[in-house]
Amino acid sequence: MPIRMTLPPTLGARIAASDRPLVGGWSCAGSATNAEIVAGSGLDVVLIDAEHSPADLESVLAQLHAVAAYPVAPLVRPPFGDAVTLKRYLDIGAQNLLVPMVDTADQAAEIVRAVRYPMLGIRGVGSALARSSRWNRVEGYLDDASSTITLFVQVESATAAANVDEILAVDGVDGVFFGPSDLAASMGLLGQQEHPEVVASVLAGIAAAQAAGKPSAVNAFAPAAADRYLAAGASLVFVGADVALLARATEALADRFIPQPETDASGEPRASY
């Protein structure tokens, strides 16, 4: 007799059941080891990135395997929100999806159709071949598949911010995720995530999500920014990434143990004679 499986609760269910905002970290190196380290940290969510990382479908699957033993919610960001790509990520068992660069309600509605089976959508039916249903060991998967998925769409442009109310109104969009870096760039403020106009746009989006009764998430690696967005009512804040933490920690080691050359007033190394 095969083992009958029950899928873990979705990210949406975890947010709804929590009496506090959730806090997460990124796994961006494409490494199952890194993902497992983040998963065991005590954070609530591991965001497995395949947009700005070397991760492909197989390495995302390896990361899902690695974090499965831990009480965290894995949120997977595919590189693109087309139906074929989303189908493949769903089939490897990504229950929680973050789709990047969603600017309009029409785009959001097409993404919802891509993650739902007919007649509600256009997702191809391959569950018997796929980890999503644990190879048909999840009883009733086809009938209940929509309830096993949480869909966040990423609001990260001035156009998307202007359309956030319409995006939130799309049935099947479970939440919105604000990306201040791309949002700043689209506003002509490249690299200025803390610019008052960018911050105001994110805060307005969080308020819109609260009004719509849907969760909002945001990237905020600076502690003061994370505190601000948590205080504003964000349901989920991401406070660090594996690659950034490794970069800053190793730089600190170098600064601590390697003597630095003296510099002159211009910042150039001082000549020694």
GROMACS .gro file of C-alpha atoms in nm:
model
  273
    1MET     CA    1   0.000   0.000   0.000
    2PRO     CA    2   0.141   0.343  -0.089
    3ILE     CA    3   0.178   0.600   0.185
    4ARG     CA    4  -0.103   0.855   0.164
    5MET     CA    5   0.034   1.205   0.187
    6THR     CA    6  -0.091   1.535   0.325
    7LEU     CA    7   0.069   1.848   0.186
    8PRO     CA    8   0.212   2.110   0.424
    9PRO     CA    9   0.002   2.420   0.494
   10THR     CA   10   0.042   2.696   0.240
   11LEU     CA   11   0.208   3.027   0.310
   12GLY     CA   12  -0.133   3.191   0.296
   13ALA     CA   13  -0.263   2.954   0.562
   14ARG     CA   14   0.040   3.018   0.781
   15ILE     CA   15  -0.005   3.394   0.756
   16ALA     CA   16  -0.374   3.364   0.839
   17ALA     CA   17  -0.303   3.142   1.142
   18SER     CA   18  -0.023   3.358   1.283
   19ASP     CA   19  -0.074   3.616   1.555
   20ARG     CA   20   0.225   3.817   1.430
   21PRO     CA   21   0.384   3.913   1.098
   22LEU     CA   22   0.608   3.648   0.945
   23VAL     CA   23   0.978   3.707   0.881
   24GLY     CA   24   1.176   3.546   0.603
   25GLY     CA   25   1.513   3.514   0.435
   26TRP     CA   26   1.627   3.457   0.078
   27SER     CA   27   1.812   3.161  -0.070
   28CYS     CA   28   1.976   3.313  -0.378
   29ALA     CA   29   2.290   3.108  -0.440
   30GLY     CA   30   2.106   2.817  -0.600
   31SER     CA   31   2.245   2.597  -0.321
   32ALA     CA   32   2.043   2.335  -0.136
   33THR     CA   33   2.291   2.363   0.152
   34ASN     CA   34   2.232   2.737   0.182
   35ALA     CA   35   1.857   2.686   0.166
   36GLU     CA   36   1.876   2.429   0.445
   37ILE     CA   37   2.086   2.661   0.661
   38VAL     CA   38   1.830   2.939   0.620
   39ALA     CA   39   1.547   2.693   0.687
   40GLY     CA   40   1.700   2.593   1.020
   41SER     CA   41   1.758   2.951   1.136
   42GLY     CA   42   1.422   3.000   1.306
   43LEU     CA   43   1.288   3.228   1.033
   44ASP     CA   44   0.934   3.161   0.913
   45VAL     CA   45   0.985   3.162   0.535
   46VAL     CA   46   1.262   3.071   0.292
   47LEU     CA   47   1.236   3.249  -0.041
   48ILE     CA   48   1.397   3.030  -0.308
   49ASP     CA   49   1.489   3.260  -0.594
   50ALA     CA   50   1.515   3.159  -0.959
   51GLU     CA   51   1.488   3.510  -1.109
   52HIS     CA   52   1.810   3.677  -0.994
   53SER     CA   53   2.012   3.365  -0.922
   54PRO     CA   54   2.180   3.074  -1.103
   55ALA     CA   55   1.903   2.839  -0.987
   56ASP     CA   56   1.727   2.628  -1.246
   57LEU     CA   57   1.436   2.388  -1.210
   58GLU     CA   58   1.648   2.102  -1.075
   59SER     CA   59   1.832   2.316  -0.820
   60VAL     CA   60   1.501   2.464  -0.702
   61LEU     CA   61   1.375   2.107  -0.656
   62ALA     CA   62   1.688   2.023  -0.456
   63GLN     CA   63   1.624   2.325  -0.233
   64LEU     CA   64   1.261   2.220  -0.181
   65HIS     CA   65   1.386   1.877  -0.077
   66ALA     CA   66   1.640   2.034   0.160
   67VAL     CA   67   1.392   2.258   0.344
   68ALA     CA   68   1.111   2.000   0.360
   69ALA     CA   69   1.232   1.867   0.696
   70TYR     CA   70   1.200   2.210   0.860
   71PRO     CA   71   0.891   2.396   0.987
   72VAL     CA   72   0.924   2.679   0.736
   73ALA     CA   73   0.722   2.782   0.433
   74PRO     CA   74   0.923   2.773   0.109
   75LEU     CA   75   0.824   3.053  -0.129
   76VAL     CA   76   0.956   3.007  -0.483
   77ARG     CA   77   1.015   3.291  -0.725
   78PRO     CA   78   1.027   3.164  -1.084
   79PRO     CA   79   1.206   3.374  -1.344
   80PHE     CA   80   0.890   3.456  -1.537
   81GLY     CA   81   0.514   3.425  -1.505
   82ASP     CA   82   0.422   3.245  -1.827
   83ALA     CA   83   0.197   2.939  -1.814
   84VAL     CA   84   0.463   2.687  -1.917
   85THR     CA   85   0.715   2.805  -1.658
   86LEU     CA   86   0.458   2.816  -1.378
   87LYS     CA   87   0.329   2.469  -1.467
   88ARG     CA   88   0.677   2.323  -1.427
   89TYR     CA   89   0.738   2.492  -1.092
   90LEU     CA   90   0.401   2.374  -0.965
   91ASP     CA   91   0.472   2.021  -1.080
   92ILE     CA   92   0.797   1.999  -0.882
   93GLY     CA   93   0.595   2.082  -0.571
   94ALA     CA   94   0.627   2.458  -0.531
   95GLN     CA   95   0.309   2.533  -0.337
   96ASN     CA   96   0.388   2.900  -0.276
   97LEU     CA   97   0.475   3.113  -0.576
   98LEU     CA   98   0.601   3.470  -0.607
   99VAL     CA   99   0.565   3.588  -0.966
  100PRO     CA  100   0.784   3.888  -1.055
  101MET     CA  101   0.708   4.200  -1.258
  102VAL     CA  102   0.327   4.204  -1.254
  103ASP     CA  103   0.207   4.547  -1.367
  104THR     CA  104  -0.166   4.511  -1.430
  105ALA     CA  105  -0.476   4.327  -1.318
  106ASP     CA  106  -0.496   4.158  -1.660
  107GLN     CA  107  -0.148   4.014  -1.613
  108ALA     CA  108  -0.241   3.897  -1.265
  109ALA     CA  109  -0.558   3.730  -1.394
  110GLU     CA  110  -0.358   3.538  -1.658
  111ILE     CA  111  -0.116   3.418  -1.390
  112VAL     CA  112  -0.409   3.296  -1.180
  113ARG     CA  113  -0.537   3.102  -1.482
  114ALA     CA  114  -0.191   2.950  -1.527
  115VAL     CA  115  -0.188   2.802  -1.175
  116ARG     CA  116  -0.541   2.658  -1.186
  117TYR     CA  117  -0.671   2.352  -1.364
  118PRO     CA  118  -0.959   2.374  -1.613
  119MET     CA  119  -1.228   2.493  -1.601
  120LEU     CA  120  -1.091   2.764  -1.373
  121GLY     CA  121  -0.766   2.794  -1.564
  122ILE     CA  122  -0.525   2.644  -1.813
  123ARG     CA  123  -0.274   2.450  -1.602
  124GLY     CA  124  -0.175   2.130  -1.777
  125VAL     CA  125  -0.278   1.812  -1.599
  126GLY     CA  126   0.029   1.605  -1.517
  127SER     CA  127  -0.021   1.540  -1.148
  128ALA     CA  128   0.026   1.163  -1.176
  129LEU     CA  129   0.379   1.230  -1.301
  130ALA     CA  130   0.466   1.505  -1.057
  131ARG     CA  131   0.582   1.579  -0.704
  132SER     CA  132   0.298   1.831  -0.665
  133SER     CA  133   0.056   1.545  -0.590
  134ARG     CA  134   0.337   1.324  -0.458
  135TRP     CA  135   0.271   1.107  -0.762
  136ASN     CA  136  -0.100   1.071  -0.685
  137ARG     CA  137  -0.037   0.991  -0.319
  138VAL     CA  138  -0.223   1.307  -0.212
  139GLU     CA  139  -0.583   1.199  -0.216
  140GLY     CA  140  -0.815   1.428  -0.414
  141TYR     CA  141  -0.532   1.649  -0.535
  142LEU     CA  142  -0.691   1.740  -0.867
  143ASP     CA  143  -1.014   1.854  -0.700
  144ASP     CA  144  -0.835   2.052  -0.427
  145ALA     CA  145  -0.521   2.172  -0.606
  146SER     CA  146  -0.615   2.540  -0.590
  147SER     CA  147  -0.636   2.523  -0.211
  148THR     CA  148  -0.281   2.386  -0.192
  149ILE     CA  149  -0.132   2.692  -0.364
  150THR     CA  150  -0.059   3.046  -0.244
  151LEU     CA  151   0.005   3.301  -0.518
  152PHE     CA  152   0.184   3.627  -0.448
  153VAL     CA  153   0.247   3.870  -0.732
  154GLN     CA  154   0.529   4.120  -0.721
  155VAL     CA  155   0.448   4.492  -0.740
  156GLU     CA  156   0.779   4.647  -0.838
  157SER     CA  157   0.714   4.927  -1.086
  158ALA     CA  158   0.545   5.264  -1.081
  159THR     CA  159   0.280   5.120  -1.315
  160ALA     CA  160   0.211   4.829  -1.079
  161ALA     CA  161   0.196   5.061  -0.778
  162ALA     CA  162  -0.062   5.274  -0.958
  163ASN     CA  163  -0.265   4.959  -1.033
  164VAL     CA  164  -0.226   4.792  -0.694
  165ASP     CA  165  -0.596   4.817  -0.601
  166GLU     CA  166  -0.701   4.646  -0.926
  167ILE     CA  167  -0.431   4.379  -0.887
  168LEU     CA  168  -0.545   4.305  -0.532
  169ALA     CA  169  -0.904   4.272  -0.653
  170VAL     CA  170  -0.817   3.979  -0.883
  171ASP     CA  171  -0.968   3.656  -0.750
  172GLY     CA  172  -0.687   3.407  -0.696
  173VAL     CA  173  -0.420   3.665  -0.615
  174ASP     CA  174  -0.355   3.575  -0.253
  175GLY     CA  175  -0.115   3.857  -0.174
  176VAL     CA  176   0.121   4.121  -0.310
  177PHE     CA  177   0.494   4.154  -0.262
  178PHE     CA  178   0.662   4.494  -0.288
  179GLY     CA  179   1.012   4.513  -0.436
  180PRO     CA  180   1.157   4.853  -0.340
  181SER     CA  181   1.471   4.814  -0.555
  182ASP     CA  182   1.292   4.775  -0.888
  183LEU     CA  183   1.021   5.016  -0.778
  184ALA     CA  184   1.286   5.281  -0.710
  185ALA     CA  185   1.446   5.218  -1.050
  186SER     CA  186   1.115   5.253  -1.233
  187MET     CA  187   1.061   5.586  -1.056
  188GLY     CA  188   1.396   5.719  -1.180
  189LEU     CA  189   1.555   5.662  -0.839
  190LEU     CA  190   1.789   5.372  -0.912
  191GLY     CA  191   1.953   5.242  -0.595
  192GLN     CA  192   1.745   5.468  -0.369
  193GLN     CA  193   1.510   5.225  -0.195
  194GLU     CA  194   1.486   5.461   0.102
  195HIS     CA  195   1.388   5.765  -0.102
  196PRO     CA  196   1.073   5.919   0.051
  197GLU     CA  197   0.874   5.868  -0.270
  198VAL     CA  198   0.962   5.499  -0.282
  199VAL     CA  199   0.883   5.449   0.085
  200ALA     CA  200   0.552   5.632   0.045
  201SER     CA  201   0.457   5.409  -0.249
  202VAL     CA  202   0.530   5.092  -0.052
  203LEU     CA  203   0.339   5.219   0.251
  204ALA     CA  204   0.042   5.306   0.029
  205GLY     CA  205   0.053   4.954  -0.116
  206ILE     CA  206   0.058   4.795   0.229
  207ALA     CA  207  -0.244   5.005   0.324
  208ALA     CA  208  -0.422   4.901   0.004
  209ALA     CA  209  -0.360   4.533   0.084
  210GLN     CA  210  -0.497   4.580   0.435
  211ALA     CA  211  -0.808   4.745   0.291
  212ALA     CA  212  -0.851   4.454   0.049
  213GLY     CA  213  -0.810   4.198   0.327
  214LYS     CA  214  -0.505   4.040   0.165
  215PRO     CA  215  -0.151   3.999   0.296
  216SER     CA  216   0.139   4.211   0.180
  217ALA     CA  217   0.508   4.128   0.181
  218VAL     CA  218   0.814   4.346   0.129
  219ASN     CA  219   1.191   4.324   0.098
  220ALA     CA  220   1.369   4.523   0.371
  221PHE     CA  221   1.724   4.418   0.449
  222ALA     CA  222   1.795   4.731   0.657
  223PRO     CA  223   1.654   4.674   1.008
  224ALA     CA  224   1.505   5.024   1.028
  225ALA     CA  225   1.319   4.967   0.700
  226ALA     CA  226   1.194   4.627   0.819
  227ASP     CA  227   1.069   4.781   1.142
  228ARG     CA  228   0.890   5.055   0.946
  229TYR     CA  229   0.707   4.814   0.719
  230LEU     CA  230   0.618   4.579   1.003
  231ALA     CA  231   0.474   4.872   1.196
  232ALA     CA  232   0.276   4.973   0.887
  233GLY     CA  233   0.104   4.634   0.877
  234ALA     CA  234   0.306   4.420   0.635
  235SER     CA  235   0.220   4.053   0.681
  236LEU     CA  236   0.563   3.926   0.579
  237VAL     CA  237   0.902   4.098   0.567
  238PHE     CA  238   1.223   3.956   0.421
  239VAL     CA  239   1.521   4.073   0.622
  240GLY     CA  240   1.824   3.912   0.459
  241ALA     CA  241   1.969   3.691   0.187
  242ASP     CA  242   2.226   3.414   0.201
  243VAL     CA  243   2.462   3.578  -0.050
  244ALA     CA  244   2.439   3.924   0.109
  245LEU     CA  245   2.499   3.788   0.457
  246LEU     CA  246   2.802   3.593   0.337
  247ALA     CA  247   2.939   3.896   0.151
  248ARG     CA  248   2.907   4.134   0.446
  249ALA     CA  249   3.036   3.882   0.702
  250THR     CA  250   3.347   3.795   0.501
  251GLU     CA  251   3.415   4.165   0.437
  252ALA     CA  252   3.396   4.224   0.812
  253LEU     CA  253   3.649   3.947   0.870
  254ALA     CA  254   3.884   4.100   0.615
  255ASP     CA  255   3.849   4.443   0.775
  256ARG     CA  256   3.912   4.295   1.120
  257PHE     CA  257   4.220   4.090   1.044
  258ILE     CA  258   4.393   4.245   0.740
  259PRO     CA  259   4.572   4.579   0.791
  260GLN     CA  260   4.440   4.846   0.557
  261PRO     CA  261   4.675   5.089   0.382
  262GLU     CA  262   4.676   5.444   0.505
  263THR     CA  263   4.507   5.690   0.268
  264ASP     CA  264   4.558   6.057   0.201
  265ALA     CA  265   4.289   6.325   0.206
  266SER     CA  266   4.167   6.222  -0.140
  267GLY     CA  267   4.116   5.862  -0.031
  268GLU     CA  268   4.414   5.736  -0.237
  269PRO     CA  269   4.668   5.503  -0.073
  270ARG     CA  270   4.939   5.711   0.094
  271ALA     CA  271   5.279   5.671  -0.070
  272SER     CA  272   5.551   5.524   0.146
  273TYR     CA  273   5.919   5.607   0.092
   0.00000   0.00000   0.00000
